[in-house]
C-alpha positions as YAML, in Angstrom:
chain: A
units: angstrom
residues:
- id: 1
  name: UNK
  ca: [-73.47, -100.45, -55.06]
- id: 2
  name: UNK
  ca: [-73.65, -104.24, -54.99]
- id: 3
  name: UNK
  ca: [-74.17, -106.02, -51.67]
- id: 4
  name: UNK
  ca: [-70.54, -107.18, -51.79]
- id: 5
  name: UNK
  ca: [-69.28, -103.64, -52.32]
- id: 6
  name: UNK
  ca: [-71.49, -102.38, -49.50]
- id: 7
  name: UNK
  ca: [-70.03, -104.96, -47.13]
- id: 8
  name: UNK
  ca: [-66.49, -103.97, -48.05]
- id: 9
  name: UNK
  ca: [-67.28, -100.30, -47.45]
- id: 10
  name: UNK
  ca: [-69.13, -100.88, -44.17]
- id: 11
  name: UNK
  ca: [-67.14, -99.64, -41.12]
- id: 12
  name: UNK
  ca: [-66.98, -103.00, -39.33]
- id: 13
  name: UNK
  ca: [-65.45, -102.66, -35.84]
- id: 14
  name: UNK
  ca: [-64.75, -98.97, -36.41]
- id: 15
  name: UNK
  ca: [-65.74, -96.09, -34.15]
- id: 16
  name: UNK
  ca: [-68.83, -95.11, -36.16]
- id: 17
  name: UNK
  ca: [-71.22, -97.56, -34.54]
- id: 18
  name: UNK
  ca: [-69.68, -96.99, -31.12]
- id: 19
  name: UNK
  ca: [-70.59, -93.32, -31.45]
- id: 20
  name: UNK
  ca: [-74.07, -94.12, -32.80]
- id: 21
  name: UNK
  ca: [-74.90, -96.68, -30.11]
- id: 22
  name: UNK
  ca: [-73.17, -94.87, -27.27]
- id: 23
  name: UNK
  ca: [-71.41, -98.09, -26.24]
- id: 24
  name: UNK
  ca: [-67.65, -98.35, -26.67]
- id: 25
  name: UNK
  ca: [-66.28, -101.53, -28.20]
- id: 26
  name: UNK
  ca: [-64.09, -101.80, -25.11]
- id: 27
  name: UNK
  ca: [-67.24, -102.63, -23.11]
- id: 28
  name: UNK
  ca: [-68.35, -105.44, -25.45]
- id: 29
  name: UNK
  ca: [-67.10, -108.99, -25.76]
- id: 30
  name: UNK
  ca: [-65.56, -109.53, -29.17]
- id: 31
  name: UNK
  ca: [-68.25, -111.97, -30.34]
- id: 32
  name: UNK
  ca: [-71.10, -109.59, -29.41]
- id: 33
  name: UNK
  ca: [-69.25, -106.63, -30.90]
- id: 34
  name: UNK
  ca: [-68.88, -108.54, -34.17]
- id: 35
  name: UNK
  ca: [-72.52, -109.62, -34.15]
- id: 36
  name: UNK
  ca: [-73.67, -106.04, -33.50]
- id: 37
  name: UNK
  ca: [-71.81, -104.74, -36.53]
- id: 38
  name: UNK
  ca: [-72.97, -107.60, -38.75]
- id: 39
  name: UNK
  ca: [-76.57, -106.89, -37.72]
- id: 40
  name: UNK
  ca: [-76.20, -103.21, -38.60]
- id: 41
  name: UNK
  ca: [-74.73, -104.12, -41.97]
- id: 42
  name: UNK
  ca: [-77.68, -106.42, -42.65]
- id: 43
  name: UNK
  ca: [-80.26, -103.76, -41.71]
- id: 44
  name: UNK
  ca: [-81.18, -104.41, -38.04]
- id: 45
  name: UNK
  ca: [-80.55, -101.17, -36.14]
- id: 46
  name: UNK
  ca: [-82.31, -101.76, -32.80]
- id: 47
  name: UNK
  ca: [-79.30, -103.70, -31.59]
- id: 48
  name: UNK
  ca: [-79.24, -102.50, -27.98]
- id: 49
  name: UNK
  ca: [-82.65, -104.02, -27.26]
- id: 50
  name: UNK
  ca: [-81.92, -107.08, -29.39]
- id: 51
  name: UNK
  ca: [-78.55, -107.91, -27.82]
- id: 52
  name: UNK
  ca: [-79.02, -106.97, -24.15]
- id: 53
  name: UNK
  ca: [-78.35, -109.87, -21.78]
- id: 54
  name: UNK
  ca: [-79.35, -110.55, -18.15]
- id: 55
  name: UNK
  ca: [-76.84, -109.25, -15.63]
- id: 56
  name: UNK
  ca: [-74.53, -111.87, -14.21]
- id: 57
  name: UNK
  ca: [-71.14, -112.51, -12.68]
- id: 58
  name: UNK
  ca: [-69.24, -115.79, -12.48]
- id: 59
  name: UNK
  ca: [-65.80, -117.15, -11.71]
- id: 60
  name: UNK
  ca: [-65.06, -120.05, -14.06]
- id: 61
  name: UNK
  ca: [-62.68, -122.74, -12.84]
- id: 62
  name: UNK
  ca: [-61.22, -125.84, -14.45]
- id: 63
  name: UNK
  ca: [-61.53, -129.39, -13.13]
- id: 64
  name: UNK
  ca: [-58.58, -128.79, -10.80]
- id: 65
  name: UNK
  ca: [-60.16, -125.67, -9.30]
- id: 66
  name: UNK
  ca: [-57.90, -123.16, -11.04]
- id: 67
  name: UNK
  ca: [-59.41, -119.88, -12.21]
- id: 68
  name: UNK
  ca: [-59.83, -119.93, -15.99]
- id: 69
  name: UNK
  ca: [-61.71, -116.67, -16.56]
- id: 70
  name: UNK
  ca: [-64.36, -114.31, -15.21]
- id: 71
  name: UNK
  ca: [-67.52, -113.53, -17.10]
- id: 72
  name: UNK
  ca: [-70.77, -111.61, -16.89]
- id: 73
  name: UNK
  ca: [-74.09, -111.76, -18.67]
- id: 74
  name: UNK
  ca: [-72.59, -111.41, -22.15]
- id: 75
  name: UNK
  ca: [-70.97, -114.84, -21.80]
- id: 76
  name: UNK
  ca: [-73.43, -116.76, -19.61]
- id: 77
  name: UNK
  ca: [-75.32, -118.11, -22.63]
- id: 78
  name: UNK
  ca: [-72.36, -117.87, -25.02]
- id: 79
  name: UNK
  ca: [-72.68, -121.43, -26.30]
- id: 80
  name: UNK
  ca: [-76.46, -121.19, -26.81]
- id: 81
  name: UNK
  ca: [-77.17, -117.47, -27.10]
- id: 82
  name: UNK
  ca: [-80.63, -116.02, -26.59]
- id: 83
  name: UNK
  ca: [-81.74, -112.58, -27.73]
- id: 84
  name: UNK
  ca: [-84.76, -110.26, -28.13]
- id: 85
  name: UNK
  ca: [-86.58, -108.53, -30.99]
- id: 86
  name: UNK
  ca: [-86.75, -111.60, -33.25]
- id: 87
  name: UNK
  ca: [-82.98, -112.13, -33.33]
- id: 88
  name: UNK
  ca: [-81.70, -115.70, -33.18]
- id: 89
  name: UNK
  ca: [-78.14, -116.94, -33.55]
- id: 90
  name: UNK
  ca: [-76.25, -120.19, -33.11]
- id: 91
  name: UNK
  ca: [-72.68, -121.40, -33.34]
- id: 92
  name: UNK
  ca: [-72.11, -123.80, -36.23]
- id: 93
  name: UNK
  ca: [-68.94, -125.81, -36.74]
- id: 94
  name: UNK
  ca: [-67.21, -125.43, -40.10]
- id: 95
  name: UNK
  ca: [-66.13, -128.53, -41.95]
- id: 96
  name: UNK
  ca: [-62.97, -130.06, -40.42]
- id: 97
  name: UNK
  ca: [-61.61, -130.50, -43.93]
- id: 98
  name: UNK
  ca: [-59.62, -127.35, -44.85]
- id: 99
  name: UNK
  ca: [-60.76, -127.47, -48.48]
- id: 100
  name: UNK
  ca: [-64.41, -127.21, -47.32]
- id: 101
  name: UNK
  ca: [-63.89, -125.08, -44.19]
- id: 102
  name: UNK
  ca: [-65.16, -121.88, -45.82]
- id: 103
  name: UNK
  ca: [-68.22, -123.37, -47.53]
- id: 104
  name: UNK
  ca: [-70.67, -122.21, -44.83]
- id: 105
  name: UNK
  ca: [-68.95, -118.83, -44.59]
- id: 106
  name: UNK
  ca: [-69.41, -118.38, -48.33]
- id: 107
  name: UNK
  ca: [-73.07, -119.39, -48.08]
- id: 108
  name: UNK
  ca: [-73.72, -116.79, -45.36]
- id: 109
  name: UNK
  ca: [-71.99, -114.09, -47.40]
- id: 110
  name: UNK
  ca: [-74.24, -114.97, -50.33]
- id: 111
  name: UNK
  ca: [-77.24, -114.40, -48.01]
- id: 112
  name: UNK
  ca: [-75.96, -110.86, -47.49]
- id: 113
  name: UNK
  ca: [-74.59, -111.54, -44.01]
- id: 114
  name: UNK
  ca: [-71.08, -110.72, -42.92]
- id: 115
  name: UNK
  ca: [-69.96, -113.56, -40.65]
- id: 116
  name: UNK
  ca: [-68.65, -113.54, -37.05]
- id: 117
  name: UNK
  ca: [-66.31, -116.51, -36.63]
- id: 118
  name: UNK
  ca: [-63.66, -117.85, -34.27]
- id: 119
  name: UNK
  ca: [-60.79, -119.47, -36.15]
- id: 120
  name: UNK
  ca: [-57.71, -121.03, -34.66]
- id: 121
  name: UNK
  ca: [-55.47, -117.96, -34.69]
- id: 122
  name: UNK
  ca: [-52.20, -119.62, -33.77]
- id: 123
  name: UNK
  ca: [-51.03, -119.65, -37.40]
- id: 124
  name: UNK
  ca: [-52.78, -116.48, -38.63]
- id: 125
  name: UNK
  ca: [-50.02, -113.93, -38.90]
- id: 126
  name: UNK
  ca: [-52.22, -110.82, -38.75]
- id: 127
  name: UNK
  ca: [-53.42, -111.65, -35.23]
- id: 128
  name: UNK
  ca: [-52.10, -110.63, -31.82]
- id: 129
  name: UNK
  ca: [-52.72, -114.26, -30.88]
- id: 130
  name: UNK
  ca: [-50.35, -115.59, -33.56]
- id: 131
  name: UNK
  ca: [-48.27, -118.27, -31.82]
- id: 132
  name: UNK
  ca: [-49.57, -117.10, -28.42]
- id: 133
  name: UNK
  ca: [-51.24, -119.62, -26.07]
- id: 134
  name: UNK
  ca: [-54.81, -118.52, -25.42]
- id: 135
  name: UNK
  ca: [-57.20, -119.39, -22.58]
- id: 136
  name: UNK
  ca: [-60.83, -118.51, -21.95]
- id: 137
  name: UNK
  ca: [-63.36, -117.86, -24.68]
- id: 138
  name: UNK
  ca: [-62.23, -118.00, -28.33]
- id: 139
  name: UNK
  ca: [-61.56, -114.69, -30.03]
- id: 140
  name: UNK
  ca: [-64.10, -113.67, -32.69]
- id: 141
  name: UNK
  ca: [-63.55, -111.63, -35.85]
- id: 142
  name: UNK
  ca: [-65.64, -110.78, -38.93]
- id: 143
  name: UNK
  ca: [-65.27, -112.03, -42.48]
- id: 144
  name: UNK
  ca: [-67.09, -109.74, -44.91]
- id: 145
  name: UNK
  ca: [-65.71, -110.90, -48.27]
- id: 146
  name: UNK
  ca: [-63.88, -113.83, -49.83]
- id: 147
  name: UNK
  ca: [-61.72, -113.29, -52.88]
- id: 148
  name: UNK
  ca: [-59.61, -115.63, -54.95]
- id: 149
  name: UNK
  ca: [-56.52, -115.41, -52.73]
- id: 150
  name: UNK
  ca: [-57.51, -113.18, -49.81]
- id: 151
  name: UNK
  ca: [-60.35, -112.63, -47.38]
- id: 152
  name: UNK
  ca: [-61.62, -109.26, -46.21]
- id: 153
  name: UNK
  ca: [-61.85, -109.29, -42.43]
- id: 154
  name: UNK
  ca: [-62.34, -107.01, -39.44]
- id: 155
  name: UNK
  ca: [-60.46, -107.89, -36.26]
- id: 156
  name: UNK
  ca: [-59.93, -105.59, -33.30]
- id: 157
  name: UNK
  ca: [-56.93, -107.69, -32.21]
- id: 158
  name: UNK
  ca: [-54.83, -107.35, -35.36]
- id: 159
  name: UNK
  ca: [-51.09, -106.76, -35.06]
- id: 160
  name: UNK
  ca: [-49.71, -103.36, -36.09]
- id: 161
  name: UNK
  ca: [-47.52, -105.08, -38.65]
- id: 162
  name: UNK
  ca: [-50.64, -106.45, -40.40]
- id: 163
  name: UNK
  ca: [-51.29, -103.00, -41.91]
- id: 164
  name: UNK
  ca: [-54.98, -102.91, -41.02]
- id: 165
  name: UNK
  ca: [-56.90, -99.61, -41.10]
- id: 166
  name: UNK
  ca: [-59.46, -99.12, -38.31]
- id: 167
  name: UNK
  ca: [-59.34, -102.87, -37.60]
- id: 168
  name: UNK
  ca: [-60.03, -103.83, -41.24]
- id: 169
  name: UNK
  ca: [-57.74, -105.51, -43.74]
- id: 170
  name: UNK
  ca: [-57.10, -108.69, -45.70]
- id: 171
  name: UNK
  ca: [-55.55, -112.05, -44.84]
- id: 172
  name: UNK
  ca: [-54.38, -114.91, -47.07]
- id: 173
  name: UNK
  ca: [-57.30, -117.17, -47.91]
- id: 174
  name: UNK
  ca: [-55.23, -120.27, -47.16]
- id: 175
  name: UNK
  ca: [-54.52, -119.07, -43.62]
- id: 176
  name: UNK
  ca: [-58.22, -118.45, -42.99]
- id: 177
  name: UNK
  ca: [-59.11, -121.80, -44.51]
- id: 178
  name: UNK
  ca: [-56.68, -123.62, -42.23]
- id: 179
  name: UNK
  ca: [-57.79, -121.63, -39.18]
- id: 180
  name: UNK
  ca: [-61.46, -122.32, -39.84]
- id: 181
  name: UNK
  ca: [-61.14, -126.11, -40.24]
- id: 182
  name: UNK
  ca: [-63.60, -127.40, -37.62]
- id: 183
  name: UNK
  ca: [-63.88, -123.94, -36.02]
- id: 184
  name: UNK
  ca: [-67.18, -122.20, -35.10]
- id: 185
  name: UNK
  ca: [-69.00, -119.45, -36.97]
- id: 186
  name: UNK
  ca: [-72.04, -117.55, -35.73]
- id: 187
  name: UNK
  ca: [-75.06, -117.87, -38.00]
- id: 188
  name: UNK
  ca: [-77.88, -115.39, -37.34]
- id: 189
  name: UNK
  ca: [-81.42, -114.65, -38.51]
- id: 190
  name: UNK
  ca: [-83.92, -111.91, -37.77]
- id: 191
  name: UNK
  ca: [-87.67, -112.59, -37.78]
- id: 192
  name: UNK
  ca: [-90.73, -110.87, -36.34]
- id: 193
  name: UNK
  ca: [-90.49, -110.83, -32.51]
- id: 194
  name: UNK
  ca: [-92.32, -113.71, -30.84]
- id: 195
  name: UNK
  ca: [-93.38, -111.47, -27.94]
- id: 196
  name: UNK
  ca: [-93.98, -107.77, -27.39]
- id: 197
  name: UNK
  ca: [-91.13, -105.69, -26.03]
- id: 198
  name: UNK
  ca: [-92.64, -105.25, -22.55]
- id: 199
  name: UNK
  ca: [-92.74, -109.04, -22.13]
- id: 200
  name: UNK
  ca: [-89.19, -109.44, -23.38]
- id: 201
  name: UNK
  ca: [-87.89, -106.69, -21.11]
- id: 202
  name: UNK
  ca: [-89.63, -108.17, -18.07]
- id: 203
  name: UNK
  ca: [-88.01, -111.54, -18.77]
- id: 204
  name: UNK
  ca: [-84.61, -109.85, -19.16]
- id: 205
  name: UNK
  ca: [-84.92, -108.04, -15.82]
- id: 206
  name: UNK
  ca: [-86.33, -111.09, -14.01]
- id: 207
  name: UNK
  ca: [-83.37, -113.20, -15.10]
- id: 208
  name: UNK
  ca: [-81.00, -110.42, -14.01]
- id: 209
  name: UNK
  ca: [-82.44, -110.42, -10.49]
- id: 210
  name: UNK
  ca: [-82.31, -114.22, -10.30]
- id: 211
  name: UNK
  ca: [-78.73, -114.50, -11.54]
- id: 212
  name: UNK
  ca: [-77.35, -111.85, -9.21]
- id: 213
  name: UNK
  ca: [-79.50, -112.49, -6.14]
- id: 214
  name: UNK
  ca: [-80.20, -116.22, -6.41]
- id: 215
  name: UNK
  ca: [-77.19, -117.74, -8.22]
- id: 216
  name: UNK
  ca: [-77.11, -121.44, -8.99]
- id: 217
  name: UNK
  ca: [-73.52, -122.11, -7.94]
- id: 218
  name: UNK
  ca: [-70.47, -120.99, -5.98]
- id: 219
  name: UNK
  ca: [-68.54, -118.00, -7.25]
- id: 220
  name: UNK
  ca: [-71.60, -116.55, -8.98]
- id: 221
  name: UNK
  ca: [-73.85, -113.52, -8.62]
- id: 222
  name: UNK
  ca: [-73.37, -111.08, -5.78]
- id: 223
  name: UNK
  ca: [-71.55, -113.73, -3.74]
- id: 224
  name: UNK
  ca: [-69.06, -114.12, -6.59]
- id: 225
  name: UNK
  ca: [-68.47, -110.37, -6.68]
- id: 226
  name: UNK
  ca: [-67.86, -110.38, -2.94]
- id: 227
  name: UNK
  ca: [-65.19, -113.06, -3.44]
- id: 228
  name: UNK
  ca: [-63.32, -111.07, -6.13]
- id: 229
  name: UNK
  ca: [-60.42, -109.90, -3.90]
- id: 230
  name: UNK
  ca: [-59.66, -113.51, -2.90]
- id: 231
  name: UNK
  ca: [-59.91, -114.62, -6.54]
- id: 232
  name: UNK
  ca: [-57.50, -111.88, -7.67]
- id: 233
  name: UNK
  ca: [-55.08, -112.74, -4.85]
- id: 234
  name: UNK
  ca: [-55.23, -116.40, -5.91]
- id: 235
  name: UNK
  ca: [-54.46, -115.61, -9.57]
- id: 236
  name: UNK
  ca: [-51.69, -113.17, -8.59]
- id: 237
  name: UNK
  ca: [-49.55, -116.14, -7.55]
- id: 238
  name: UNK
  ca: [-49.00, -116.50, -11.30]
- id: 239
  name: UNK
  ca: [-48.77, -112.81, -12.34]
- id: 240
  name: UNK
  ca: [-48.77, -113.55, -16.09]
- id: 241
  name: UNK
  ca: [-52.33, -114.86, -15.70]
- id: 242
  name: UNK
  ca: [-53.65, -111.58, -14.30]
- id: 243
  name: UNK
  ca: [-54.02, -110.00, -17.77]
- id: 244
  name: UNK
  ca: [-55.77, -112.85, -19.59]
- id: 245
  name: UNK
  ca: [-57.79, -114.33, -16.72]
- id: 246
  name: UNK
  ca: [-58.79, -111.24, -14.75]
- id: 247
  name: UNK
  ca: [-58.15, -107.82, -16.32]
- id: 248
  name: UNK
  ca: [-59.26, -108.61, -19.88]
- id: 249
  name: UNK
  ca: [-62.39, -110.57, -18.88]
- id: 250
  name: UNK
  ca: [-63.47, -107.87, -16.41]
- id: 251
  name: UNK
  ca: [-63.24, -105.25, -19.13]
- id: 252
  name: UNK
  ca: [-64.93, -107.09, -22.00]
- id: 253
  name: UNK
  ca: [-66.91, -109.92, -20.44]
- id: 254
  name: UNK
  ca: [-68.34, -108.25, -17.34]
- id: 255
  name: UNK
  ca: [-68.55, -104.47, -17.72]
- id: 256
  name: UNK
  ca: [-70.50, -104.73, -20.97]
- id: 257
  name: UNK
  ca: [-73.72, -106.31, -19.73]
- id: 258
  name: UNK
  ca: [-74.20, -103.46, -17.24]
- id: 259
  name: UNK
  ca: [-73.64, -100.88, -19.98]
- id: 260
  name: UNK
  ca: [-76.05, -102.55, -22.42]
- id: 261
  name: UNK
  ca: [-78.85, -102.81, -19.85]
- id: 262
  name: UNK
  ca: [-78.24, -99.19, -18.82]
- id: 263
  name: UNK
  ca: [-78.79, -98.16, -22.46]
- id: 264
  name: UNK
  ca: [-82.03, -100.17, -22.58]
- id: 265
  name: UNK
  ca: [-83.40, -98.51, -19.43]
- id: 266
  name: UNK
  ca: [-82.32, -95.04, -20.57]
- id: 267
  name: UNK
  ca: [-84.31, -95.53, -23.77]
- id: 268
  name: UNK
  ca: [-87.33, -96.70, -21.79]
- id: 269
  name: UNK
  ca: [-87.23, -93.50, -19.75]
- id: 270
  name: UNK
  ca: [-86.55, -91.23, -22.74]
- id: 271
  name: UNK
  ca: [-89.42, -92.73, -24.74]
- id: 272
  name: UNK
  ca: [-91.84, -92.57, -21.80]
- id: 273
  name: UNK
  ca: [-92.48, -96.30, -22.04]
- id: 274
  name: UNK
  ca: [-91.62, -97.32, -18.50]
- id: 275
  name: UNK
  ca: [-94.45, -98.48, -16.19]
- id: 276
  name: UNK
  ca: [-92.06, -97.36, -13.48]
- id: 277
  name: UNK
  ca: [-91.31, -93.67, -12.92]
- id: 278
  name: UNK
  ca: [-88.89, -92.58, -15.71]
- id: 279
  name: UNK
  ca: [-86.57, -90.92, -13.20]
- id: 280
  name: UNK
  ca: [-86.24, -94.26, -11.40]
- id: 281
  name: UNK
  ca: [-85.23, -95.99, -14.62]
- id: 282
  name: UNK
  ca: [-82.69, -93.23, -15.16]
- id: 283
  name: UNK
  ca: [-81.40, -93.81, -11.64]
- id: 284
  name: UNK
  ca: [-81.08, -97.52, -12.39]
- id: 285
  name: UNK
  ca: [-79.19, -96.69, -15.57]
- id: 286
  name: UNK
  ca: [-76.88, -94.40, -13.61]
- id: 287
  name: UNK
  ca: [-76.09, -97.14, -11.10]
- id: 288
  name: UNK
  ca: [-75.42, -99.60, -13.92]
- id: 289
  name: UNK
  ca: [-73.05, -97.10, -15.57]
- id: 290
  name: UNK
  ca: [-71.23, -96.70, -12.25]
- id: 291
  name: UNK
  ca: [-70.99, -100.48, -11.86]
- id: 292
  name: UNK
  ca: [-69.62, -100.82, -15.40]
- id: 293
  name: UNK
  ca: [-67.12, -98.02, -14.80]
- id: 294
  name: UNK
  ca: [-66.04, -99.60, -11.50]
- id: 295
  name: UNK
  ca: [-65.41, -102.94, -13.21]
- id: 296
  name: UNK
  ca: [-63.30, -101.05, -15.75]
- id: 297
  name: UNK
  ca: [-61.36, -99.36, -12.93]
- id: 298
  name: UNK
  ca: [-60.76, -102.74, -11.33]
- id: 299
  name: UNK
  ca: [-59.57, -104.15, -14.66]
- id: 300
  name: UNK
  ca: [-57.14, -101.23, -15.08]
- id: 301
  name: UNK
  ca: [-55.84, -101.66, -11.54]
- id: 302
  name: UNK
  ca: [-55.08, -105.34, -12.16]
- id: 303
  name: UNK
  ca: [-53.58, -104.63, -15.59]
- id: 304
  name: UNK
  ca: [-51.29, -101.82, -14.45]
- id: 305
  name: UNK
  ca: [-50.03, -103.66, -11.38]
- id: 306
  name: UNK
  ca: [-49.75, -107.18, -12.81]
- id: 307
  name: UNK
  ca: [-45.97, -107.09, -13.32]
- id: 308
  name: UNK
  ca: [-45.19, -105.80, -9.84]
- id: 309
  name: UNK
  ca: [-48.07, -107.05, -7.70]
- id: 310
  name: UNK
  ca: [-48.20, -105.64, -4.19]
- id: 311
  name: UNK
  ca: [-50.32, -105.51, -1.07]
- id: 312
  name: UNK
  ca: [-51.26, -101.94, -1.96]
- id: 313
  name: UNK
  ca: [-52.61, -103.13, -5.33]
- id: 314
  name: UNK
  ca: [-54.67, -105.83, -3.62]
- id: 315
  name: UNK
  ca: [-56.05, -103.30, -1.13]
- id: 316
  name: UNK
  ca: [-57.11, -101.09, -4.05]
- id: 317
  name: UNK
  ca: [-58.83, -104.10, -5.62]
- id: 318
  name: UNK
  ca: [-60.64, -104.80, -2.35]
- id: 319
  name: UNK
  ca: [-61.95, -101.25, -2.26]
- id: 320
  name: UNK
  ca: [-63.17, -101.36, -5.88]
- id: 321
  name: UNK
  ca: [-64.73, -104.80, -5.42]
- id: 322
  name: UNK
  ca: [-66.61, -103.59, -2.37]
- id: 323
  name: UNK
  ca: [-67.97, -100.65, -4.34]
- id: 324
  name: UNK
  ca: [-69.07, -102.94, -7.18]
- id: 325
  name: UNK
  ca: [-70.83, -105.24, -4.71]
- id: 326
  name: UNK
  ca: [-72.71, -102.31, -3.14]
- id: 327
  name: UNK
  ca: [-73.75, -100.98, -6.57]
- id: 328
  name: UNK
  ca: [-74.93, -104.34, -7.91]
- id: 329
  name: UNK
  ca: [-76.79, -105.13, -4.67]
- id: 330
  name: UNK
  ca: [-78.60, -101.80, -5.02]
- id: 331
  name: UNK
  ca: [-79.36, -102.51, -8.68]
- id: 332
  name: UNK
  ca: [-80.80, -105.91, -7.74]
- id: 333
  name: UNK
  ca: [-83.09, -104.30, -5.15]
- id: 334
  name: UNK
  ca: [-84.28, -101.61, -7.57]
- id: 335
  name: UNK
  ca: [-84.88, -104.11, -10.37]
- id: 336
  name: UNK
  ca: [-86.99, -106.18, -7.96]
- id: 337
  name: UNK
  ca: [-88.99, -103.06, -7.08]
- id: 338
  name: UNK
  ca: [-89.47, -102.24, -10.76]
- id: 339
  name: UNK
  ca: [-90.75, -105.74, -11.53]
- id: 340
  name: UNK
  ca: [-93.14, -105.57, -8.58]
- id: 341
  name: UNK
  ca: [-94.46, -102.18, -9.71]
- id: 342
  name: UNK
  ca: [-95.07, -103.48, -13.23]
- id: 343
  name: UNK
  ca: [-96.84, -106.66, -12.11]
...
């Protein structure tokens, strides 16, 4: 098979890699999900260690103090991402001229890389965001082939009417060209790691402890988690915002960093690599799984009650937020102990 044929046949954004990695796409931000699958297609299979991010939590507000979105470690360095295991990636703006907007995409495809990118979706008819106002972080999809009149893409937010199969299908090339004019694409490279894995992991855990326990601003870290009930109550004054600004971000921008780091620590224990007792790493992983699951439960609670918000729903959110705070505080303490033991 040619490289182009292999890309077309690769199960981008399907369930195959979710099963292989043990991490559901519903726990990953769209841009990281797309990057993971592009890395697998290009031959890098140690994606859990490469992509794991420091734990974090933040409430993002606009200049007027209104809540825009919530995010965790997967979005903290979104604009200037940093990874492990020799992986580097950066957002590059496509040409603002529609006729040249796909030039860099084509160049990356010729390198053998499928391309994560974030077009303006307002006029792309396949998308759930077609003619829908969008706030927060741009949605990311994958382009894996460019034909004469159509582009082969993978997009987990395609409309049912688009006729996609397992999130994959084609879109008119002109629509993609217009959507990509001036829009960002994620260009990645993989080289030999600059540091050994133990050093990279220590840096990852150190930054996790600092971001949760010693945040650099209001509404961040453990203090930000403690404020979640008040944040949700504030957003509930405009119920239509609860889905896009609270429920969705909690599910895909917060729960995922806990799940990724849990997978890293589980592998450390399973491979007998940990300088800490393996059972303690497994306990850390268990707590991180519980934290991730609790964020998902909170997201579901907000989502299911958004149209008929009530005091009972807010009380449920308070209970779940308190549990998340207790779990993440415990994780922070245990990560500190692990770093001390390994020093």
